[in-house]
Amino acid sequence: PYPYVFIDKINNNSFYNSEVFFINSKTKNIVVGKKDLPENFEVINNEIHITNEVSKFQNYFAKLNGEKQDFQKVYRAKYDQFEDKEKIPQEFWDDYMASEKTFSVKEDSLLLGFVKVNPNSFVALWKLVEKFDRNGYSESYNETYNHLSSEIKSKQTAETLRLAIKEASLFQVGKKFPHSKIKNVSNPNVEFSIPKAKYTLVDFWFSSCKPCLEQMPNYVELYAQYRAKGFEIVGVSTDQTQYKNNLISTIQKFKIPWNNYWDENGKQSSDWTITSFPTNYLLDEEGKILVKNISEKELTILLKEKLN
């Protein structure tokens, strides 16, 4: 079975996303939504086997999903209290992302536990695809894949996932950051390279990515403060070809002083299974990966402790 999501336009400014539902070649009837009660929007599948598998998976994650929904309600209320959405403190976003990361790790652990007991679950396979696509490589995802049944692994989807996990394993903590032939934005004769420094942050971004741009002023400040002490930044932009001028003007606007490389149309990043932005990797002086997606707060603390 393949997963789908139904999106319903309620009005000009509001959409409703259904939960993921599954359809296979035997599925005959799908009932989507209720015209009189849009808030009770649902998808009903008459394929009992699929329904039972989905219910088993949802029940296993019910407690954690409930906790996550409560957390999101609290943060939504805090967000709504800010009158100027353009001036929300970075600390708010750092705390939010830290909590999201905690939930994601818990979900990874539950997914592994579920697959150990239910190795033939097609629902778990697609959840693993979703998690990997969103977060990139994790040893947990590799272990979860290994516990899938031979029948599930024989599917084309699972084989594609296996190859992607293998490629992404280049980015394990402790591995040396891989080489690339992408070129410098301002000088196409200069190929991508990792500078000699005690710590190097490799930042994947693009010029219309709001979260990417929000962190730039802080990065510029950290760079000015710690560059002479052994801190470097390398930028990798994934802008589309038609947005090259916007990329250049963004670099100029923020007065970004470090080397920026252009991964045109995001081809290299896609090959590396980097699909979420911003994504960063902190490297040691040997170019080995220390941590993925270090927050600005964590980075500031680390540089203060190690380079002062």
Tab-separated table of C-alpha atoms in Angstrom:
chain	number	residue	atom	x	y	z
A	1	PRO	CA	0.000	0.000	0.000
A	2	TYR	CA	1.056	3.601	-0.683
A	3	PRO	CA	0.499	6.561	1.663
A	4	TYR	CA	-1.555	9.610	0.730
A	5	VAL	CA	-2.637	12.851	2.368
A	6	PHE	CA	-5.808	14.660	1.348
A	7	ILE	CA	-5.767	18.475	1.505
A	8	ASP	CA	-9.123	20.211	1.715
A	9	LYS	CA	-9.512	23.952	1.150
A	10	ILE	CA	-11.960	25.184	3.782
A	11	ASN	CA	-11.770	28.871	2.813
A	12	ASN	CA	-9.327	31.308	1.222
A	13	ASN	CA	-6.935	31.220	4.170
A	14	SER	CA	-7.532	27.803	5.659
A	15	PHE	CA	-6.679	24.276	4.606
A	16	TYR	CA	-7.189	20.941	6.305
A	17	ASN	CA	-4.710	18.093	5.945
A	18	SER	CA	-6.022	14.615	6.577
A	19	GLU	CA	-3.945	12.079	8.422
A	20	VAL	CA	-1.892	9.764	6.232
A	21	PHE	CA	-4.027	7.012	4.710
A	22	PHE	CA	-3.069	4.031	2.563
A	23	ILE	CA	-4.370	2.689	-0.733
A	24	ASN	CA	-3.427	-0.528	-2.513
A	25	SER	CA	-4.575	-2.229	-5.719
A	26	LYS	CA	-7.454	-3.926	-3.858
A	27	THR	CA	-8.896	-0.784	-2.282
A	28	LYS	CA	-12.377	-0.158	-3.660
A	29	ASN	CA	-13.839	2.668	-1.621
A	30	ILE	CA	-12.420	5.701	0.145
A	31	VAL	CA	-14.691	8.127	1.977
A	32	VAL	CA	-13.059	11.518	2.430
A	33	GLY	CA	-14.404	14.171	4.797
A	34	LYS	CA	-17.851	15.160	5.972
A	35	LYS	CA	-19.500	18.097	4.245
A	36	ASP	CA	-21.552	19.116	7.261
A	37	LEU	CA	-18.718	18.802	9.787
A	38	PRO	CA	-15.398	19.912	8.288
A	39	GLU	CA	-13.803	19.926	11.733
A	40	ASN	CA	-14.444	16.169	11.890
A	41	PHE	CA	-12.728	15.559	8.579
A	42	GLU	CA	-11.749	11.905	8.206
A	43	VAL	CA	-10.741	9.263	5.700
A	44	ILE	CA	-12.416	5.860	5.848
A	45	ASN	CA	-10.859	2.912	4.019
A	46	ASN	CA	-12.946	-0.203	3.432
A	47	GLU	CA	-9.821	-2.389	3.260
A	48	ILE	CA	-9.900	-3.917	6.775
A	49	HIS	CA	-6.318	-5.206	6.667
A	50	ILE	CA	-5.014	-1.699	5.984
A	51	THR	CA	-7.255	-0.140	8.609
A	52	ASN	CA	-6.098	-2.615	11.266
A	53	GLU	CA	-2.413	-2.068	10.465
A	54	VAL	CA	-2.782	1.709	10.640
A	55	SER	CA	-4.719	1.510	13.920
A	56	LYS	CA	-2.074	-0.722	15.497
A	57	PHE	CA	0.623	1.785	14.554
A	58	GLN	CA	-1.361	4.806	15.747
A	59	ASN	CA	-2.176	3.181	19.088
A	60	TYR	CA	1.509	2.447	19.693
A	61	PHE	CA	2.350	6.142	19.264
A	62	ALA	CA	-0.817	7.572	20.857
A	63	LYS	CA	0.721	8.656	24.175
A	64	LEU	CA	3.680	10.451	22.584
A	65	ASN	CA	1.481	12.071	19.938
A	66	GLY	CA	-0.816	13.363	22.676
A	67	GLU	CA	2.130	14.870	24.536
A	68	LYS	CA	3.356	16.492	21.329
A	69	GLN	CA	-0.055	18.003	20.586
A	70	ASP	CA	-0.198	19.476	24.100
A	71	PHE	CA	3.289	20.935	23.639
A	72	GLN	CA	2.345	22.485	20.296
A	73	LYS	CA	-0.765	24.084	21.794
A	74	VAL	CA	1.328	25.693	24.534
A	75	TYR	CA	3.875	27.048	22.078
A	76	ARG	CA	1.168	28.235	19.707
A	77	ALA	CA	-0.336	30.238	22.569
A	78	LYS	CA	3.091	31.727	23.355
A	79	TYR	CA	3.608	32.554	19.671
A	80	ASP	CA	0.250	34.320	19.449
A	81	GLN	CA	1.256	36.593	22.331
A	82	PHE	CA	3.980	38.232	20.232
A	83	GLU	CA	2.499	41.282	18.534
A	84	ASP	CA	5.379	41.700	16.080
A	85	LYS	CA	6.015	38.307	14.502
A	86	GLU	CA	9.168	39.678	12.848
A	87	LYS	CA	10.782	40.336	16.239
A	88	ILE	CA	10.224	37.067	18.060
A	89	PRO	CA	13.304	36.376	20.234
A	90	GLN	CA	15.688	33.755	18.889
A	91	GLU	CA	15.553	32.065	22.298
A	92	PHE	CA	11.884	31.237	21.630
A	93	TRP	CA	12.805	29.391	18.429
A	94	ASP	CA	15.827	27.702	20.034
A	95	ASP	CA	13.670	26.333	22.853
A	96	TYR	CA	10.998	25.234	20.391
A	97	MET	CA	13.491	23.432	18.147
A	98	ALA	CA	15.169	21.782	21.140
A	99	SER	CA	11.789	20.415	22.253
A	100	GLU	CA	10.980	19.266	18.714
A	101	LYS	CA	14.312	17.460	18.583
A	102	THR	CA	13.534	15.724	21.889
A	103	PHE	CA	10.167	14.542	20.563
A	104	SER	CA	11.805	13.345	17.348
A	105	VAL	CA	14.356	11.256	19.264
A	106	LYS	CA	11.574	9.705	21.363
A	107	GLU	CA	9.639	8.944	18.176
A	108	ASP	CA	12.720	7.314	16.643
A	109	SER	CA	13.060	5.085	19.700
A	110	LEU	CA	9.389	4.089	19.552
A	111	LEU	CA	9.632	3.367	15.830
A	112	LEU	CA	12.561	1.019	16.410
A	113	GLY	CA	10.664	-0.727	19.195
A	114	PHE	CA	7.570	-1.090	17.011
A	115	VAL	CA	9.503	-2.579	14.097
A	116	LYS	CA	11.213	-5.118	16.366
A	117	VAL	CA	7.768	-6.444	17.284
A	118	ASN	CA	6.113	-5.783	13.894
A	119	PRO	CA	8.849	-6.285	11.255
A	120	ASN	CA	6.302	-6.766	8.470
A	121	SER	CA	4.577	-3.403	8.969
A	122	PHE	CA	4.238	-1.381	5.761
A	123	VAL	CA	3.075	1.566	7.896
A	124	ALA	CA	6.360	1.505	9.801
A	125	LEU	CA	8.309	1.384	6.532
A	126	TRP	CA	6.665	4.566	5.290
A	127	LYS	CA	7.137	6.243	8.667
A	128	LEU	CA	10.830	5.406	8.432
A	129	VAL	CA	10.927	6.923	4.933
A	130	GLU	CA	9.279	10.078	6.278
A	131	LYS	CA	11.656	10.389	9.239
A	132	PHE	CA	14.752	9.771	7.139
A	133	ASP	CA	13.635	12.238	4.476
A	134	ARG	CA	13.105	14.894	7.130
A	135	ASN	CA	16.145	14.316	9.340
A	136	GLY	CA	18.777	12.634	7.206
A	137	TYR	CA	21.059	9.925	8.524
A	138	SER	CA	20.672	8.467	11.989
A	139	GLU	CA	22.107	5.218	13.297
A	140	SER	CA	18.630	4.598	14.709
A	141	TYR	CA	17.160	4.624	11.178
A	142	ASN	CA	19.795	2.175	9.971
A	143	GLU	CA	19.024	-0.162	12.882
A	144	THR	CA	15.277	0.184	12.314
A	145	TYR	CA	15.698	-0.715	8.649
A	146	ASN	CA	17.738	-3.793	9.567
A	147	HIS	CA	14.853	-5.084	11.718
A	148	LEU	CA	12.345	-4.936	8.844
A	149	SER	CA	11.263	-8.305	7.455
A	150	SER	CA	12.715	-9.777	4.261
A	151	GLU	CA	9.314	-9.351	2.631
A	152	ILE	CA	9.244	-5.611	3.358
A	153	LYS	CA	12.893	-5.209	2.296
A	154	SER	CA	12.070	-6.824	-1.056
A	155	LYS	CA	9.871	-3.862	-1.983
A	156	GLN	CA	11.310	-1.180	-4.276
A	157	THR	CA	10.551	1.511	-1.702
A	158	ALA	CA	12.622	-0.289	0.933
A	159	GLU	CA	15.524	-0.851	-1.461
A	160	THR	CA	15.538	2.837	-2.420
A	161	LEU	CA	15.552	3.710	1.277
A	162	ARG	CA	18.444	1.311	1.947
A	163	LEU	CA	20.585	2.940	-0.724
A	164	ALA	CA	19.715	6.425	0.539
A	165	ILE	CA	20.637	5.491	4.118
A	166	LYS	CA	23.935	4.065	2.865
A	167	GLU	CA	24.711	7.304	0.999
A	168	ALA	CA	23.709	9.433	3.972
A	169	SER	CA	25.911	7.408	6.316
A	170	LEU	CA	28.749	9.597	5.038
A	171	PHE	CA	27.431	12.140	7.531
A	172	GLN	CA	27.734	10.075	10.696
A	173	VAL	CA	29.343	11.754	13.672
A	174	GLY	CA	33.067	11.001	13.494
A	175	LYS	CA	33.165	10.760	9.684
A	176	LYS	CA	35.210	13.239	7.676
A	177	PHE	CA	33.005	15.715	5.823
A	178	PRO	CA	32.874	14.627	2.159
A	179	HIS	CA	34.407	16.525	-0.743
A	180	SER	CA	32.302	18.217	-3.407
A	181	LYS	CA	32.938	19.976	-6.715
A	182	ILE	CA	30.443	22.779	-6.096
A	183	LYS	CA	31.862	26.241	-6.815
A	184	ASN	CA	32.299	29.441	-4.852
A	185	VAL	CA	29.433	31.890	-5.464
A	186	SER	CA	31.694	34.856	-6.224
A	187	ASN	CA	34.537	32.910	-7.851
A	188	PRO	CA	33.522	29.826	-9.878
A	189	ASN	CA	37.182	28.840	-10.212
A	190	VAL	CA	37.258	27.985	-6.500
A	191	GLU	CA	35.941	24.545	-5.514
A	192	PHE	CA	34.389	23.627	-2.181
A	193	SER	CA	36.892	23.075	0.610
A	194	ILE	CA	36.937	22.912	4.396
A	195	PRO	CA	39.226	25.567	5.929
A	196	LYS	CA	41.834	24.784	8.548
A	197	ALA	CA	40.248	25.797	11.849
A	198	LYS	CA	39.580	24.412	15.313
A	199	TYR	CA	35.843	24.436	14.579
A	200	THR	CA	34.060	24.831	11.237
A	201	LEU	CA	30.313	25.200	10.776
A	202	VAL	CA	29.037	24.018	7.376
A	203	ASP	CA	25.682	25.715	6.860
A	204	PHE	CA	23.213	24.583	4.163
A	205	TRP	CA	20.703	27.305	3.286
A	206	PHE	CA	19.011	29.214	0.451
A	207	SER	CA	18.187	32.875	-0.042
A	208	SER	CA	14.393	32.710	0.408
A	209	CYS	CA	14.520	30.436	3.478
A	210	LYS	CA	13.242	32.591	6.339
A	211	PRO	CA	14.678	30.475	9.200
A	212	CYS	CA	18.010	30.452	7.337
A	213	LEU	CA	18.056	34.241	7.086
A	214	GLU	CA	16.975	34.787	10.693
A	215	GLN	CA	20.144	33.134	11.955
A	216	MET	CA	22.530	35.078	9.685
A	217	PRO	CA	23.021	38.173	11.903
A	218	ASN	CA	23.980	35.967	14.858
A	219	TYR	CA	26.352	33.926	12.705
A	220	VAL	CA	27.994	37.121	11.426
A	221	GLU	CA	28.453	38.265	15.028
A	222	LEU	CA	29.913	34.920	16.152
A	223	TYR	CA	32.210	34.859	13.144
A	224	ALA	CA	33.575	38.323	13.902
A	225	GLN	CA	34.098	37.391	17.548
A	226	TYR	CA	35.747	33.986	17.123
A	227	ARG	CA	37.318	33.786	13.652
A	228	ALA	CA	40.746	34.892	14.884
A	229	LYS	CA	40.489	32.294	17.664
A	230	GLY	CA	39.886	29.347	15.346
A	231	PHE	CA	36.235	29.394	14.204
A	232	GLU	CA	35.199	29.220	10.554
A	233	ILE	CA	31.926	29.035	8.648
A	234	VAL	CA	31.306	27.598	5.192
A	235	GLY	CA	28.008	28.396	3.497
A	236	VAL	CA	26.367	26.109	0.933
A	237	SER	CA	23.401	27.638	-0.875
A	238	THR	CA	20.924	25.448	-2.755
A	239	ASP	CA	19.254	28.274	-4.701
A	240	GLN	CA	17.667	27.520	-8.056
A	241	THR	CA	19.390	28.823	-11.193
A	242	GLN	CA	16.891	31.652	-11.692
A	243	TYR	CA	17.528	32.957	-8.168
A	244	LYS	CA	21.290	33.408	-8.421
A	245	ASN	CA	21.001	37.215	-8.358
A	246	ASN	CA	18.851	36.984	-5.235
A	247	LEU	CA	21.504	34.776	-3.634
A	248	ILE	CA	24.230	37.308	-4.397
A	249	SER	CA	22.157	40.239	-3.118
A	250	THR	CA	21.334	38.315	0.088
A	251	ILE	CA	25.028	37.694	0.752
A	252	GLN	CA	25.657	41.405	0.221
A	253	LYS	CA	22.678	42.472	2.344
A	254	PHE	CA	23.819	40.497	5.391
A	255	LYS	CA	27.488	41.272	4.689
A	256	ILE	CA	28.364	37.602	4.956
A	257	PRO	CA	32.175	37.437	5.119
A	258	TRP	CA	32.822	33.691	4.915
A	259	ASN	CA	33.082	31.557	1.781
A	260	ASN	CA	29.739	30.671	0.231
A	261	TYR	CA	29.399	27.907	-2.321
A	262	TRP	CA	26.523	27.466	-4.754
A	263	ASP	CA	24.984	24.017	-4.963
A	264	GLU	CA	22.977	24.997	-8.025
A	265	ASN	CA	19.410	23.640	-7.818
A	266	GLY	CA	20.400	21.676	-4.713
A	267	LYS	CA	21.687	18.696	-6.691
A	268	GLN	CA	24.617	17.864	-4.391
A	269	SER	CA	22.520	18.404	-1.255
A	270	SER	CA	19.835	16.101	-2.632
A	271	ASP	CA	22.447	13.423	-3.372
A	272	TRP	CA	23.582	13.813	0.225
A	273	THR	CA	19.919	13.508	1.366
A	274	ILE	CA	19.985	17.032	2.821
A	275	THR	CA	16.420	18.166	2.173
A	276	SER	CA	15.575	20.301	5.222
A	277	PHE	CA	16.872	23.840	5.669
A	278	PRO	CA	18.732	25.195	7.421
A	279	THR	CA	20.902	22.157	8.089
A	280	ASN	CA	24.361	22.463	9.585
A	281	TYR	CA	27.326	20.312	10.574
A	282	LEU	CA	29.957	21.335	13.104
A	283	LEU	CA	33.402	19.944	12.257
A	284	ASP	CA	36.580	19.583	14.288
A	285	GLU	CA	40.048	20.663	13.142
A	286	GLU	CA	40.452	17.434	11.164
A	287	GLY	CA	37.233	18.067	9.263
A	288	LYS	CA	35.368	15.319	11.119
A	289	ILE	CA	31.710	15.755	12.034
A	290	LEU	CA	31.128	16.567	15.699
A	291	VAL	CA	27.396	17.292	15.648
A	292	LYS	CA	24.537	17.854	13.221
A	293	ASN	CA	22.187	20.835	13.535
A	294	ILE	CA	23.787	22.527	16.504
A	295	SER	CA	21.592	25.432	17.631
A	296	GLU	CA	22.886	29.000	17.784
A	297	LYS	CA	22.616	28.845	21.568
A	298	GLU	CA	24.611	25.599	21.776
A	299	LEU	CA	27.181	26.923	19.315
A	300	THR	CA	27.634	30.142	21.280
A	301	ILE	CA	28.187	28.213	24.516
A	302	LEU	CA	30.663	25.835	22.855
A	303	LEU	CA	32.736	28.622	21.298
A	304	LYS	CA	32.753	30.577	24.543
A	305	GLU	CA	33.977	27.540	26.489
A	306	LYS	CA	36.514	26.260	23.948
A	307	LEU	CA	37.929	29.383	22.295
A	308	ASN	CA	38.001	32.012	25.051
